[in-house]
Tab-separated table of C-alpha atoms in Angstrom:
chain	number	residue	atom	x	y	z
R	76	MET	CA	16.786	-17.179	37.531
R	77	LYS	CA	13.439	-18.265	38.917
R	78	LYS	CA	14.910	-17.944	42.479
R	79	LEU	CA	15.925	-14.389	41.690
R	80	ILE	CA	12.612	-13.502	40.275
R	81	SER	CA	10.723	-14.990	43.180
R	82	LEU	CA	13.286	-13.096	45.582
R	83	ILE	CA	12.485	-9.818	43.856
R	84	ALA	CA	8.701	-10.402	44.008
R	85	LEU	CA	9.107	-11.105	47.688
R	86	VAL	CA	11.013	-7.906	48.166
R	87	LEU	CA	8.389	-5.844	46.395
R	88	VAL	CA	5.544	-7.354	48.561
R	89	ILE	CA	7.412	-6.581	51.715
R	90	VAL	CA	8.486	-3.016	50.495
R	91	CYS	CA	4.765	-2.157	49.583
R	92	SER	CA	3.405	-3.754	52.823
R	93	VAL	CA	5.745	-2.171	55.096
R	94	ALA	CA	5.155	1.218	53.411
R	95	LEU	CA	1.536	0.923	53.468
R	96	PHE	CA	1.697	-0.099	57.192
R	97	ILE	CA	3.759	2.883	58.035
R	98	THR	CA	1.560	5.284	56.217
R	99	ILE	CA	-1.613	4.021	57.985
R	100	LYS	CA	0.138	3.990	61.383
R	101	ASP	CA	1.636	7.493	60.900
R	102	LYS	CA	-1.739	8.819	59.518
R	103	LYS	CA	-3.587	7.545	62.599
R	104	LYS	CA	-1.045	9.100	64.745
R	105	SER	CA	-1.327	12.313	63.021
R	106	ASP	CA	-5.098	12.267	63.425
R	107	ASP	CA	-4.749	11.376	67.129
R	108	SER	CA	-2.443	14.388	67.834
R	109	LEU	CA	-3.818	17.228	65.714
R	110	GLN	CA	-2.159	20.503	66.348
R	111	THR	CA	-4.015	22.831	68.559
R	112	ILE	CA	-4.824	25.870	66.703
R	113	LYS	CA	-5.030	29.101	68.543
R	114	LYS	CA	-5.881	32.646	67.213
R	115	VAL	CA	-3.148	34.897	68.528
R	116	SER	CA	-2.664	38.727	68.445
R	117	LEU	CA	0.408	39.642	66.527
R	118	LYS	CA	2.580	42.745	66.785
R	119	LYS	CA	3.058	44.791	63.623
R	120	GLY	CA	5.501	43.138	61.253
R	121	GLU	CA	5.301	39.886	63.186
R	122	ILE	CA	5.055	36.784	61.164
R	123	ARG	CA	3.126	33.555	61.629
R	124	LEU	CA	3.618	30.829	59.233
R	125	GLY	CA	1.334	28.328	57.764
R	126	VAL	CA	2.525	25.236	55.821
R	127	MET	CA	0.401	23.130	53.658
R	128	LEU	CA	1.840	19.635	52.678
R	129	PRO	CA	0.679	16.933	50.288
R	130	GLY	CA	1.938	14.328	52.637
R	131	ASP	CA	3.616	14.040	56.055
R	132	GLU	CA	7.019	12.770	57.418
R	133	THR	CA	6.509	9.292	55.970
R	134	ASP	CA	7.365	10.631	52.447
R	135	SER	CA	10.707	12.127	51.508
R	136	PHE	CA	9.471	15.448	50.010
R	137	SER	CA	7.153	16.460	52.818
R	138	LYS	CA	9.702	15.376	55.237
R	139	ASN	CA	12.224	17.559	53.761
R	140	GLN	CA	9.700	20.471	53.580
R	141	ILE	CA	8.893	20.215	57.293
R	142	ALA	CA	12.719	20.384	58.204
R	143	SER	CA	13.404	23.218	55.679
R	144	VAL	CA	10.646	25.500	57.040
R	145	LYS	CA	11.747	24.830	60.607
R	146	ASP	CA	15.463	25.511	59.773
R	147	ALA	CA	14.379	28.689	57.879
R	148	ALA	CA	12.111	29.885	60.750
R	149	LYS	CA	14.719	29.421	63.244
R	150	GLN	CA	17.252	31.467	61.155
R	151	CYS	CA	14.715	34.208	60.905
R	152	ASN	CA	13.878	34.062	64.580
R	153	ILE	CA	10.495	32.840	64.118
R	154	PRO	CA	9.388	30.506	67.062
R	155	GLU	CA	8.407	26.936	66.205
R	156	ASN	CA	4.917	27.427	67.952
R	157	ASP	CA	4.396	30.151	65.359
R	158	ILE	CA	4.151	27.677	62.428
R	159	ILE	CA	0.930	25.930	61.737
R	160	TRP	CA	1.067	22.580	59.788
R	161	LYS	CA	-1.673	21.059	57.688
R	162	THR	CA	-0.651	17.659	56.313
R	163	GLN	CA	-2.246	15.194	53.770
R	164	VAL	CA	-3.892	18.188	51.722
R	165	LYS	CA	-4.385	16.539	48.363
R	166	ASN	CA	-7.430	18.037	46.693
R	167	SER	CA	-9.291	21.429	46.513
R	168	SER	CA	-11.775	20.892	49.266
R	169	GLU	CA	-8.892	19.967	51.615
R	170	CYS	CA	-7.042	23.004	50.399
R	171	LYS	CA	-10.049	25.334	51.177
R	172	GLU	CA	-10.415	23.739	54.555
R	173	ALA	CA	-6.486	24.388	55.317
R	174	MET	CA	-6.917	28.006	54.122
R	175	SER	CA	-9.687	28.713	56.533
R	176	VAL	CA	-7.690	27.150	59.340
R	177	PHE	CA	-4.705	29.286	58.581
R	178	ALA	CA	-6.953	32.432	58.599
R	179	GLU	CA	-8.442	31.350	61.973
R	180	ALA	CA	-4.967	30.811	63.332
R	181	ASN	CA	-3.960	34.418	62.210
R	182	CYS	CA	-1.264	33.182	59.924
R	183	THR	CA	0.376	36.090	57.939
R	184	HIS	CA	2.155	33.806	55.389
R	185	VAL	CA	1.398	30.351	54.007
R	186	PHE	CA	3.645	28.017	52.023
R	187	VAL	CA	1.524	25.724	49.763
R	188	THR	CA	3.851	22.941	48.687
R	189	ASN	CA	1.578	20.948	46.489
R	190	GLU	CA	1.017	22.401	43.005
R	191	ARG	CA	-1.924	19.974	42.481
R	192	VAL	CA	-4.012	22.403	44.598
R	193	ALA	CA	-2.749	25.690	43.248
R	194	ALA	CA	-6.149	26.332	41.358
R	195	SER	CA	-7.938	26.391	44.721
R	196	VAL	CA	-5.250	28.773	46.091
R	197	TYR	CA	-5.699	31.220	43.258
R	198	GLU	CA	-9.695	30.932	43.458
R	199	ASN	CA	-9.855	31.551	47.158
R	200	ALA	CA	-6.933	33.663	48.210
R	201	GLU	CA	-8.784	36.990	47.866
R	202	ASP	CA	-10.980	35.734	50.690
R	203	TYR	CA	-7.922	36.204	52.977
R	204	PRO	CA	-6.341	39.450	52.020
R	205	ASP	CA	-4.328	39.558	55.131
R	206	ILE	CA	-2.298	36.421	54.078
R	207	LYS	CA	0.354	35.990	51.539
R	208	PHE	CA	0.168	32.632	49.876
R	209	PHE	CA	3.264	31.215	48.293
R	210	VAL	CA	2.492	28.212	45.901
R	211	TYR	CA	5.423	25.916	45.027
R	212	GLY	CA	5.386	24.852	41.352
R	213	GLY	CA	2.484	27.217	40.645
R	214	THR	CA	2.173	28.807	37.291
R	215	ALA	CA	-0.698	31.417	37.522
R	216	ALA	CA	0.036	33.936	40.289
R	217	LYS	CA	0.765	36.693	37.781
R	218	ILE	CA	-1.797	36.167	35.223
R	219	SER	CA	-4.423	35.500	37.909
R	220	LYS	CA	-4.296	39.151	38.952
R	221	VAL	CA	-4.635	38.023	42.487
R	222	LYS	CA	-2.314	40.133	44.565
R	223	ASN	CA	-1.713	37.992	47.637
R	224	VAL	CA	-0.595	34.909	45.670
R	225	TYR	CA	3.166	34.093	44.679
R	226	ASP	CA	4.664	31.400	42.743
R	227	TYR	CA	7.977	29.793	43.477
R	228	SER	CA	9.919	26.945	41.827
R	229	LEU	CA	13.195	25.269	41.609
R	230	LYS	CA	15.141	25.094	38.554
R	231	ASP	CA	15.179	21.267	38.503
R	232	SER	CA	16.676	20.978	35.228
R	233	GLU	CA	20.016	22.108	36.401
R	234	TYR	CA	20.673	19.363	38.925
R	235	ARG	CA	18.798	16.673	36.754
R	236	TYR	CA	21.401	17.531	34.124
R	237	ILE	CA	24.199	16.999	36.437
R	238	SER	CA	22.636	13.634	37.619
R	239	GLY	CA	22.750	12.692	33.923
R	240	VAL	CA	26.319	13.502	33.676
R	241	ILE	CA	27.244	11.365	36.742
R	242	SER	CA	25.117	8.403	35.174
R	243	GLY	CA	26.909	8.876	31.872
R	244	MET	CA	30.295	8.638	33.651
R	245	LYS	CA	29.293	5.449	35.321
R	246	ILE	CA	28.091	4.013	32.001
R	247	LYS	CA	31.337	4.780	30.332
R	248	GLU	CA	33.231	3.098	33.281
R	249	LEU	CA	31.032	-0.028	32.787
R	250	GLN	CA	31.656	0.066	29.039
R	251	GLU	CA	35.338	0.178	29.512
R	252	LYS	CA	35.311	-2.766	31.765
R	253	ASN	CA	33.102	-4.765	29.365
R	254	ALA	CA	30.511	-5.097	32.156
R	255	LEU	CA	27.423	-4.366	30.123
R	256	VAL	CA	25.421	-7.332	28.799
R	257	SER	CA	23.236	-7.777	25.656
R	258	GLU	CA	19.985	-6.736	27.468
R	259	ASN	CA	21.573	-3.345	28.220
R	260	TYR	CA	21.445	-2.492	24.742
R	261	ASP	CA	18.444	-1.975	22.304
R	262	ASP	CA	18.193	-3.280	18.614
R	263	ASP	CA	20.116	-0.152	17.583
R	264	ASN	CA	23.002	-0.851	19.959
R	265	LYS	CA	22.160	2.002	22.084
R	266	ILE	CA	22.410	1.757	25.895
R	267	ARG	CA	19.294	1.665	27.817
R	268	LEU	CA	18.088	4.121	30.455
R	269	GLY	CA	14.904	4.465	32.563
R	270	PHE	CA	13.061	7.201	34.187
R	271	ILE	CA	10.077	7.177	36.539
R	272	GLY	CA	7.748	10.228	36.353
R	273	SER	CA	5.136	11.179	38.891
R	274	TYR	CA	2.653	13.033	36.599
R	275	ASN	CA	2.747	13.568	32.697
R	276	ASN	CA	3.379	17.286	32.729
R	277	SER	CA	5.960	19.800	31.821
R	278	LYS	CA	7.738	19.650	35.179
R	279	THR	CA	8.336	15.834	34.871
R	280	ILE	CA	9.170	16.200	31.059
R	281	SER	CA	11.702	18.910	31.731
R	282	ALA	CA	13.396	16.838	34.552
R	283	TYR	CA	13.778	13.660	32.589
R	284	THR	CA	14.871	15.445	29.376
R	285	ALA	CA	17.538	17.289	31.283
R	286	PHE	CA	18.812	13.973	32.808
R	287	PHE	CA	18.873	12.376	29.371
R	288	LEU	CA	20.798	15.206	27.773
R	289	GLY	CA	23.311	15.078	30.699
R	290	VAL	CA	23.904	11.394	30.088
R	291	LYS	CA	24.294	11.972	26.374
R	292	SER	CA	26.931	14.655	26.955
R	293	VAL	CA	29.052	11.839	28.160
R	294	VAL	CA	27.738	8.783	26.275
R	295	PRO	CA	26.019	9.825	23.101
R	296	ASP	CA	24.362	6.452	22.061
R	297	VAL	CA	21.710	5.982	24.635
R	298	THR	CA	17.951	5.642	24.650
R	299	MET	CA	15.589	5.942	27.566
R	300	ASP	CA	12.103	4.654	28.532
R	301	VAL	CA	9.808	6.841	30.789
R	302	GLU	CA	7.148	5.177	32.980
R	303	TYR	CA	4.434	7.148	34.668
R	304	THR	CA	2.985	6.367	38.099
R	305	ASP	CA	0.328	8.941	38.132
R	306	GLY	CA	1.249	10.108	41.693
R	307	LYS	CA	4.127	11.136	43.988
R	308	ASN	CA	3.804	8.278	46.384
R	309	ASN	CA	2.134	5.426	44.649
R	310	VAL	CA	4.097	2.602	46.002
R	311	ASN	CA	2.453	-0.177	43.852
R	312	ASN	CA	2.875	1.722	40.625
R	313	GLU	CA	6.478	2.724	41.531
R	314	GLY	CA	7.343	-1.012	42.063
R	315	THR	CA	5.808	-2.151	38.924
R	316	ALA	CA	7.459	0.748	36.886
R	317	VAL	CA	10.934	0.130	38.054
R	318	GLN	CA	10.727	-3.599	37.782
R	319	ARG	CA	9.652	-3.098	34.082
R	320	LEU	CA	12.492	-0.607	33.259
R	321	MET	CA	14.847	-3.131	34.873
R	322	SER	CA	13.424	-6.109	33.051
R	323	ARG	CA	14.208	-4.226	29.818
R	324	GLY	CA	17.787	-3.732	30.641
R	325	ALA	CA	18.050	-0.090	32.049
R	326	VAL	CA	21.599	0.476	33.407
R	327	VAL	CA	20.551	3.804	35.332
R	328	ILE	CA	17.356	4.817	36.652
R	329	GLY	CA	16.173	8.353	37.592
R	330	TYR	CA	12.938	9.364	39.095
R	331	ASP	CA	10.973	12.402	40.298
R	332	THR	CA	8.645	10.767	42.759
R	333	ASN	CA	8.733	10.693	46.575
R	334	SER	CA	9.833	6.954	46.634
R	335	LEU	CA	11.211	4.606	49.171
R	336	SER	CA	10.388	1.541	47.170
R	337	ILE	CA	12.320	2.428	43.939
R	338	PRO	CA	15.699	2.495	45.855
R	339	SER	CA	14.776	-0.777	47.598
R	340	VAL	CA	13.867	-2.522	44.429
R	341	VAL	CA	16.699	-1.334	42.428
R	342	GLN	CA	19.117	-2.468	45.291
R	343	ALA	CA	17.554	-5.842	45.398
R	344	GLN	CA	18.149	-6.320	41.582
R	345	LYS	CA	21.773	-5.231	41.984
R	346	ASP	CA	22.291	-7.471	44.868
R	347	GLY	CA	20.960	-10.251	42.432
R	348	GLY	CA	23.720	-9.523	40.005
R	349	LYS	CA	22.241	-6.888	37.624
R	350	ASN	CA	24.134	-4.046	36.305
R	351	VAL	CA	21.802	-1.325	37.598
R	352	TYR	CA	22.234	1.889	39.489
R	353	LEU	CA	19.979	5.054	40.344
R	354	VAL	CA	20.263	8.612	41.251
R	355	SER	CA	18.029	9.273	44.079
R	356	ALA	CA	15.440	12.142	44.077
R	357	ASN	CA	14.609	14.664	46.922
R	358	ALA	CA	16.704	12.803	49.634
R	359	ASN	CA	19.759	10.724	50.317
R	360	MET	CA	18.701	7.027	50.043
R	361	LEU	CA	22.097	5.262	50.777
R	362	ASP	CA	20.444	3.511	53.831
R	363	ILE	CA	18.077	1.951	51.528
R	364	ALA	CA	20.354	1.463	48.369
R	365	PRO	CA	23.990	1.318	49.631
R	366	THR	CA	25.637	0.223	46.479
R	367	ALA	CA	22.949	1.093	43.840
R	368	GLN	CA	22.792	4.793	44.563
R	369	LEU	CA	25.308	6.869	42.536
R	370	ALA	CA	24.290	10.116	44.078
R	371	ALA	CA	21.398	12.014	45.511
R	372	GLU	CA	19.533	15.187	44.095
R	373	THR	CA	18.863	17.282	47.241
R	374	ASN	CA	16.879	20.540	47.471
R	375	LYS	CA	18.085	23.257	49.879
R	376	PHE	CA	14.487	24.662	50.466
R	377	ASN	CA	15.639	26.126	53.794
R	378	ASN	CA	17.505	28.614	51.706
R	379	VAL	CA	14.388	29.318	49.611
R	380	TYR	CA	12.169	29.711	52.561
R	381	LYS	CA	14.894	31.890	54.392
R	382	ASP	CA	14.985	34.263	51.324
R	383	ILE	CA	11.172	34.506	51.146
R	384	ILE	CA	10.808	35.161	54.881
R	385	THR	CA	13.543	37.654	55.116
R	386	LYS	CA	12.081	39.449	52.006
R	387	CYS	CA	8.771	39.662	53.733
R	388	LYS	CA	10.141	40.823	57.092
R	389	ASN	CA	11.984	43.602	55.588
R	390	ASN	CA	8.951	44.601	53.509
R	391	GLU	CA	10.792	44.188	50.071
R	392	LYS	CA	8.817	44.153	46.949
R	393	ILE	CA	8.567	40.419	46.066
R	394	SER	CA	8.162	39.185	42.592
R	395	GLN	CA	5.150	36.911	41.998
R	396	ASP	CA	7.135	34.434	40.112
R	397	LEU	CA	10.436	33.190	42.151
R	398	ALA	CA	12.851	30.880	40.466
R	399	TYR	CA	15.667	29.184	42.654
R	400	GLY	CA	18.609	27.324	41.346
R	401	TYR	CA	22.265	26.849	41.978
R	402	LYS	CA	22.805	30.644	41.721
R	403	GLU	CA	20.527	31.068	44.657
R	404	ASP	CA	22.026	28.099	46.505
R	405	ALA	CA	18.882	25.988	46.308
R	406	LEU	CA	20.020	22.857	44.739
R	407	GLU	CA	22.952	20.237	45.322
R	408	ILE	CA	24.151	16.834	44.486
R	409	THR	CA	25.322	14.958	47.609
R	410	SER	CA	25.745	11.513	49.011
R	411	PHE	CA	27.905	9.718	46.559
R	412	GLY	CA	27.626	6.014	46.640
R	413	PRO	CA	30.621	3.613	46.870
R	414	GLU	CA	30.391	2.584	43.281
R	415	ALA	CA	29.906	6.177	41.882
R	416	PRO	CA	32.413	7.008	39.133
R	417	ALA	CA	35.918	8.183	39.779
R	418	ASN	CA	36.467	12.028	40.088
R	419	VAL	CA	32.652	12.409	40.501
R	420	SER	CA	32.988	15.031	43.261
R	421	GLU	CA	35.342	17.358	41.318
R	422	THR	CA	33.172	16.889	38.303
R	423	VAL	CA	30.009	17.769	40.146
R	424	ASN	CA	31.612	20.857	41.850
R	425	ALA	CA	32.757	22.089	38.350
R	426	LEU	CA	29.441	21.686	36.862
R	427	GLN	CA	27.535	23.461	39.855
R	428	GLU	CA	29.932	26.338	39.603
R	429	GLN	CA	29.190	26.749	35.910
R	430	PHE	CA	25.528	26.637	36.438
R	431	LYS	CA	26.059	29.549	39.276
R	432	GLN	CA	27.953	31.567	36.461
R	433	ASN	CA	25.039	30.736	33.851
R	434	GLN	CA	27.755	28.856	31.586
R	435	ILE	CA	25.533	25.780	30.817
R	436	LYS	CA	22.498	25.764	28.609
R	437	VAL	CA	20.777	22.576	29.462
R	438	PHE	CA	18.479	22.645	26.471
R	439	ASP	CA	20.973	23.653	23.775
R	440	THR	CA	19.116	23.021	20.651
R	441	SER	CA	22.101	21.786	18.909
R	442	LYS	CA	22.215	18.820	21.229
R	443	PHE	CA	18.871	17.203	20.665
R	444	LYS	CA	16.106	16.780	18.013
R	445	VAL	CA	12.321	16.401	18.005
R	446	ASN	CA	11.012	14.147	15.277
R	447	GLY	CA	14.157	14.341	13.510
R	448	SER	CA	14.482	18.248	13.411
R	449	ILE	CA	16.300	20.865	15.347
R	450	LEU	CA	13.847	23.167	17.304
R	451	THR	CA	13.996	26.764	15.889
R	452	LYS	CA	10.836	27.991	17.460
R	453	ALA	CA	8.995	26.843	20.589
R	454	THR	CA	5.713	28.679	21.213
R	455	ILE	CA	4.686	28.387	24.990
R	456	ASP	CA	1.153	29.076	25.969
R	457	LEU	CA	1.749	30.638	29.459
R	458	SER	CA	-2.151	30.320	30.254
R	459	PHE	CA	-3.328	28.308	33.131
R	460	TYR	CA	-5.385	25.154	32.645
R	461	GLU	CA	-6.624	23.012	35.347
R	462	ASP	CA	-5.903	19.233	34.780
R	463	ASN	CA	-6.990	18.150	31.158
R	464	GLU	CA	-9.350	21.058	30.535
R	465	LYS	CA	-9.225	22.766	27.228
R	466	GLU	CA	-10.640	26.201	28.441
R	467	ALA	CA	-7.916	28.325	30.106
R	468	ILE	CA	-8.971	29.415	33.656
R	469	TYR	CA	-6.503	32.376	33.429
R	470	LYS	CA	-5.269	33.600	30.006
R	471	GLY	CA	-1.581	34.073	29.654
R	472	LYS	CA	0.495	35.113	26.591
R	473	GLU	CA	2.087	32.855	23.975
R	474	LYS	CA	5.908	33.370	23.883
R	475	ASN	CA	8.807	31.929	21.995
R	476	ALA	CA	11.242	30.158	24.402
R	477	ILE	CA	14.051	29.868	21.898
R	478	VAL	CA	16.893	32.265	22.747
R	479	LYS	CA	20.053	32.984	20.967
R	480	GLU	CA	23.175	33.834	23.132
R	481	GLY	CA	26.373	34.292	21.073
R	482	ASP	CA	26.564	31.222	18.805
R	483	ILE	CA	24.268	29.104	20.900
R	484	ASN	CA	20.442	28.712	20.404
R	485	TYR	CA	18.804	27.072	23.447
R	486	PHE	CA	15.218	26.592	25.047
R	487	SER	CA	15.187	29.021	27.818
R	488	GLU	CA	13.558	27.097	30.784
R	489	SER	CA	12.387	28.930	33.814
R	490	SER	CA	12.851	32.492	32.368
R	491	LEU	CA	9.210	32.967	31.000
R	492	ARG	CA	8.016	31.785	34.349
R	493	SER	CA	9.650	30.093	37.371
R	494	ALA	CA	7.847	26.627	36.816
R	495	ALA	CA	9.133	24.379	34.007
R	496	TYR	CA	7.286	24.416	30.602
R	497	PHE	CA	9.679	22.343	28.299
R	498	ASN	CA	7.085	19.887	26.991
R	499	TYR	CA	8.733	18.225	23.923
R	500	ILE	CA	9.480	14.535	23.783
R	501	ILE	CA	12.837	14.463	22.112
R	502	ASP	CA	14.301	11.870	19.902
R	503	GLY	CA	15.770	8.915	21.903
R	504	ILE	CA	13.003	9.168	24.562
R	505	LYS	CA	10.018	6.795	24.705
R	506	GLU	CA	7.137	7.435	27.064
R	507	MET	CA	5.188	4.402	28.535
R	508	LYS	CA	2.517	4.129	30.872
R	509	VAL	CA	2.175	1.395	33.652
R	510	GLY	CA	0.550	-1.449	32.066
R	511	GLU	CA	1.327	-0.766	28.408
R	512	LEU	CA	3.062	-3.507	26.574
R	513	GLU	CA	5.021	-1.446	24.183
R	514	PRO	CA	6.477	2.126	24.468
R	515	LYS	CA	5.150	4.950	22.280
R	516	GLU	CA	7.441	7.340	20.459
């Protein structure tokens, strides 16, 4: 056992060191080869794209964004040299600088892929009236009254739910083989799950709740601990979080960070004999977790960007709040691992089709409780608040998210706005912060 712990610790150190080395090396490379920005004259109706990224090609999310924009631009006959990139934009001052660069380069449309700088975009967009700004995960384009800003989001809860179903199928297989051990159960004999969240916000809460409800649809008696890392690519916190979840006996782990370390550490534990698996987020990680990965949640952002660019080229009226899910061909579950449950492909295909037909209600209120009670009303404040500020920057309406359709009452996610707003800690889930000894209900 001591040897196993030492091996895991060694793997964590190596993974973190390698990731840090790669990040520093690639950041230097990026700094040394800054894109030459030239202001060019454009013909009427011609498009020049700007892309603002929170990272670069060393993190799975930004790498996917870069590839997706390039593919969409190619399909829309936009030359690659008409795409201006700004990487590592993480705060408001860097965002303002990037917006100035895009204007100087004569960009007509800008994709902002980091919702953490949304406030800066809303605040400064009117200074650049000739540019349309599209903010991924933004929540205030409509209520801000800024005419040249648009929000777009993915309906993450759809494929998180399917990931949960896959995980439940695997757990059921392990149960039938009597492969689970005592540490995989809590004191109430419920099977343990784990989830690693980037930020404690509605987007993450909606994602992990959908995952949990997907598992429960197959295996009802489960419980889940949630660890937060306070960042999308925080290698040290990710390593600590996943290690803690596995030490408490989590059988399957989900996450919404842009992580390379989580799959590595889970695979190391599995190689050491633990019953532990994961569903990869944002990218296929089979090369890192060849037997631990059950499947991968992958985003088809190329279709999202193709849709937006096409609408712009055709001068179509564009909603300031755009939501993309299975119906819009923006999500998929791929890359099933060799230990994925039997019939997983057929099950996933069927569920994906049901989402396209609007036949699945992820947050069916009969399927979960909050503090022992069924949600009968869920008042959502659609105002925009920056970080933990109590005063709204932009005032939105308060609306009830509970909808009745036939005999089903459900929390209607991504309908009042595109970005997630489910913000309830449902029974069976415990949130933790890295470093806390005990979970909090």
